[in-house]
XYZ file of C-alpha atoms in Angstrom:
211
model
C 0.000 0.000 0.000
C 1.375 3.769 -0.834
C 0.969 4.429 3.320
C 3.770 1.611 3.709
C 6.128 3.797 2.018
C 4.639 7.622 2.019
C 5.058 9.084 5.308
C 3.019 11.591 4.396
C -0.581 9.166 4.474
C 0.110 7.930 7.967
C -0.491 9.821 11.571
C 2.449 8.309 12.851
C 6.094 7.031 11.505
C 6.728 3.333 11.852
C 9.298 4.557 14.446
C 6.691 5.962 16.270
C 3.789 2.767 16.564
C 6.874 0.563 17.222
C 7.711 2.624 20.224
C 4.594 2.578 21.725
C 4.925 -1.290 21.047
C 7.742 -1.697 22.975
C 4.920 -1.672 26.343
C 3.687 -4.433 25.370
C 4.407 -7.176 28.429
C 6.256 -10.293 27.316
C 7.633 -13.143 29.304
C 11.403 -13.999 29.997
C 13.523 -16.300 31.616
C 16.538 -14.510 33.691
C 19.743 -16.161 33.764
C 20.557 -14.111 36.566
C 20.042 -12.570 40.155
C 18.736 -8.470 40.226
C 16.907 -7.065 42.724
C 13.177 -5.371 41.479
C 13.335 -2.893 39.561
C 11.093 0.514 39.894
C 10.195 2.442 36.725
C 7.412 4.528 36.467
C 5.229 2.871 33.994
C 5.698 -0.046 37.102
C 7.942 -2.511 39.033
C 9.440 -4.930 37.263
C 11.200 -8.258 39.306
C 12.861 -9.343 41.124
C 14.829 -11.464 38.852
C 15.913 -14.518 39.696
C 17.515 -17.256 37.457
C 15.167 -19.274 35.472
C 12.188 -17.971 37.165
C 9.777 -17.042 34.140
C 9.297 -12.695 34.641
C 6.964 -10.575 32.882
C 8.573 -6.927 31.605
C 7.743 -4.676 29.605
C 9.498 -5.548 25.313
C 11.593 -2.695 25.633
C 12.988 -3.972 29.116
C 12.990 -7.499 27.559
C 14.716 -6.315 24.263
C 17.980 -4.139 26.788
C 18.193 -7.606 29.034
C 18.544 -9.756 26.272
C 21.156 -7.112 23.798
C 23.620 -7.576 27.557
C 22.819 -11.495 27.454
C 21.148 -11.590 30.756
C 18.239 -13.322 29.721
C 16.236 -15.359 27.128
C 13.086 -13.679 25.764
C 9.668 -16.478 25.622
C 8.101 -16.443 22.267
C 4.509 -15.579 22.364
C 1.840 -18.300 22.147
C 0.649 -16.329 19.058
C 4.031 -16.717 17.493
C 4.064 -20.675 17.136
C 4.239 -22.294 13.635
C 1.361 -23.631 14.062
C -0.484 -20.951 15.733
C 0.251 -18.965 12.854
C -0.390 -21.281 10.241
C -4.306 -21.451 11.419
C -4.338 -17.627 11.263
C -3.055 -17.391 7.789
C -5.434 -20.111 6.498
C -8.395 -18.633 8.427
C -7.309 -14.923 6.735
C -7.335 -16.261 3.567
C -10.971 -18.320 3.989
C -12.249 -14.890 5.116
C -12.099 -12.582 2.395
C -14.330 -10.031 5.013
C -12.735 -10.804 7.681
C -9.759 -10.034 10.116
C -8.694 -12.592 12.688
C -8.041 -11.856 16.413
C -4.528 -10.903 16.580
C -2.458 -8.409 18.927
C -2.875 -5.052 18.094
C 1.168 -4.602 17.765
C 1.464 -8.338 15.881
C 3.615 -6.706 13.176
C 5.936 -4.255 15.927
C 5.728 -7.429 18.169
C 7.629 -9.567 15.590
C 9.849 -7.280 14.031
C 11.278 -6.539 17.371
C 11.739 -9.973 18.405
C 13.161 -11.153 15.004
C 15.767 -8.668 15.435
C 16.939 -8.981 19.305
C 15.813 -12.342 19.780
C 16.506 -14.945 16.574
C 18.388 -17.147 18.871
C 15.254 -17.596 21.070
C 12.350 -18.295 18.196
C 12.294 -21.955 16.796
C 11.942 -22.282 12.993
C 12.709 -18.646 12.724
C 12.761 -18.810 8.876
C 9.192 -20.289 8.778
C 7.426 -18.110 11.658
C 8.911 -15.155 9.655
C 7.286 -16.006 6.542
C 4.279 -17.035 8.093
C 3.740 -13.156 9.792
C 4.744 -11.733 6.254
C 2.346 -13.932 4.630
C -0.329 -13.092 7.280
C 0.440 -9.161 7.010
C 0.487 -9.380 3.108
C -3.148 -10.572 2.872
C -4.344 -8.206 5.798
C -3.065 -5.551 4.171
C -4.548 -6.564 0.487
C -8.303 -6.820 2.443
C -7.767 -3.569 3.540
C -7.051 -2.146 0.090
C -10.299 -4.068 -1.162
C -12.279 -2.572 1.548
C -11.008 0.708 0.614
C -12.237 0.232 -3.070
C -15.818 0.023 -1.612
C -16.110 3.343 -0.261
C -18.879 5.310 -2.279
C -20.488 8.903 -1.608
C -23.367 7.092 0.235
C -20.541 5.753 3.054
C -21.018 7.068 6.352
C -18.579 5.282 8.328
C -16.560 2.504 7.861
C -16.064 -0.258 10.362
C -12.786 -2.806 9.975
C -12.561 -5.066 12.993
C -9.139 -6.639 14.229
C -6.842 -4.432 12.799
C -3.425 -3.946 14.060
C -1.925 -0.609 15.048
C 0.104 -0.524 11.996
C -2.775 -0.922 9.635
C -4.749 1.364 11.087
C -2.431 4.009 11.115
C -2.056 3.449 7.539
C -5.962 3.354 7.008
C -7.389 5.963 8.918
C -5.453 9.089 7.629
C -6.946 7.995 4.020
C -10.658 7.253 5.175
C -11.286 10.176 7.044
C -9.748 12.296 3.737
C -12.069 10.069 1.207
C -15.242 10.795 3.818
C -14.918 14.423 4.074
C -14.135 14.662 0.306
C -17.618 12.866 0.026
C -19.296 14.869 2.461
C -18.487 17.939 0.965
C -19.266 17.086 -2.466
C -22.800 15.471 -1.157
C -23.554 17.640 1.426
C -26.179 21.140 0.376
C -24.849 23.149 2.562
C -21.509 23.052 1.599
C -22.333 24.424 -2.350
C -22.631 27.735 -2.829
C -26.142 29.146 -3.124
C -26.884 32.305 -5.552
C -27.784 35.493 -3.593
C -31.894 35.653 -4.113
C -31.922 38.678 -1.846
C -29.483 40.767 -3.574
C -31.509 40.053 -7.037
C -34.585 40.561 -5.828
C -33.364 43.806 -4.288
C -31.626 44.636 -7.472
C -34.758 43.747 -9.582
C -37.131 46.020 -7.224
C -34.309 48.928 -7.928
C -34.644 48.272 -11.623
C -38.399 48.768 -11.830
C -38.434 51.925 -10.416
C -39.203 55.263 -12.195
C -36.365 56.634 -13.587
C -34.996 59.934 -12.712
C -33.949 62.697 -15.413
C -30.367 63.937 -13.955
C -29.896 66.509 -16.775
C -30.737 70.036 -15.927
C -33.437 72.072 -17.754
C-alpha cells in the first residue's frame, strides 16, 4: 500500500507505533540474580535465574542485547499458531482474525533482538509476512468500496500498523464525500441581492440633466 512507504498518508512514523509497542508485556527467563526494579510505567522483578518474569518488550529487548536473559516467544508466534491464522485470513475474504494489536511491531522486534530464542525462525517469519500481506490486500479491497453514500466505515481486528495506515486515508475520502454530497456546503446564488436589485430596476427613472 502507498501508506507503507509515504510518510506523508500515515499519523504516525513506523518509528513511532513501534515505540509505543515496545509496552507491550512479554515473558522472559533470567539467567541471573537483580533485585526489582522501579520504573514509572511499574515494578518490574525481582529477577531470579530461570524464574519465568513478565517486563515490559523494551525492558525485555535491553536484558537480552547484555545477554542476561532469554526472551519467551509468544503463544501467538508458534508455527502452528500462525499457520491457522493465515489459512483462516485467507478463507475470510471479510474478515480479520483476532490478533495483537502490535502483531507486526511485536515480531519485528523480536526477530531482530531475539533470533536465537524463536524456533523455525525462517518459517514463523514467513508465516507473519504472509499473514500481514493478505491483511493488508483486504484492507485495500475494503477501501475500493467506499462510495459517496458511506457514512462510516467499520474494519474489525486491525493492528496498530494498519490502522495508522488506514485511517489518515478514510477520514480524507469521507470528508471529500461529504463535501461534495452535502447542500450546505455548495454555494447558493444570492436571491436577496436580485430581488433587491430587480425592485431597484423597476423603479421610475430619474432625469439627472438640468433644464
Amino acid at each position: 500500500m502507498a501508506g507503507q512507504t509515504d510518510p506523508d498518508l500515515s499519523i504516525f512514523s513506523s518509528a513511532e507505533v513501534e515505540f509505543l509497542a515496545e509496552n507491550e508485556v512479554v515473558e522472559i527467563v533470567p539467567n541471573m540474580r537483580m533485585e526489582k526494579l522501579e520504573m514509572i510505567s511499574g515494578d518490574f522483578g525481582p529477577f531470579l535465574p530461570q524464574i519465568v518474569t513478565k517486563v515490559p518488550l523494551w525492558l525485555a529487548v535491553a536484558l537480552k542485547k547484555r545477554g542476561k536473559c532469554m526472551i519467551r516467544l509468544p503463544e501467538w508466534m508458534t508455527v502452528e499458531r500462525l499457520t491457522k491464522v493465515l489459512e483462516a485470513e485467507r478463507e475470510s475474504p471479510r474478515e480479520f482474525q483476532p490478533l495483537p494489536f502490535h502483531y507486526v511491531e511485536i515480531s519485528r522486534l523480536l526477530f531482530d533482538h531475539a533470533r536465537d530464542d524463536i524456533p523455525d525462525i525462517y518459517m514463523v517469519r514467513n508465516l507473519v509476512e504472509d499473514i500481514r500481506d493478505v491483511r493488508f490486500h483486504k484492507v485495500e479491497t475494503g477501501l475500493e468500496t467506499i462510495s459517496g453514500r458511506t457514512h462510516a466505515v467499520k474494519l474489525k481486528n486491525l493492528s496498530a500498523m494498519e490502522v495508522n495506515i488506514v485511517r489518515p486515508f478514510v477520514m480524507r475520502a469521507l470528508q471529500a464525500f461529504y463535501k461534495h454530497d452535502s447542500p450546505e456546503m455548495i454555494p447558493q446564488p444570492d436571491v436577496n441581492g436580485s430581488k433587491r436589485q430587480q425592485v431597484a430596476n423597476h423603479g421610475p427613472r430619474r432625469d439627472l440633466r438640468p433644464r
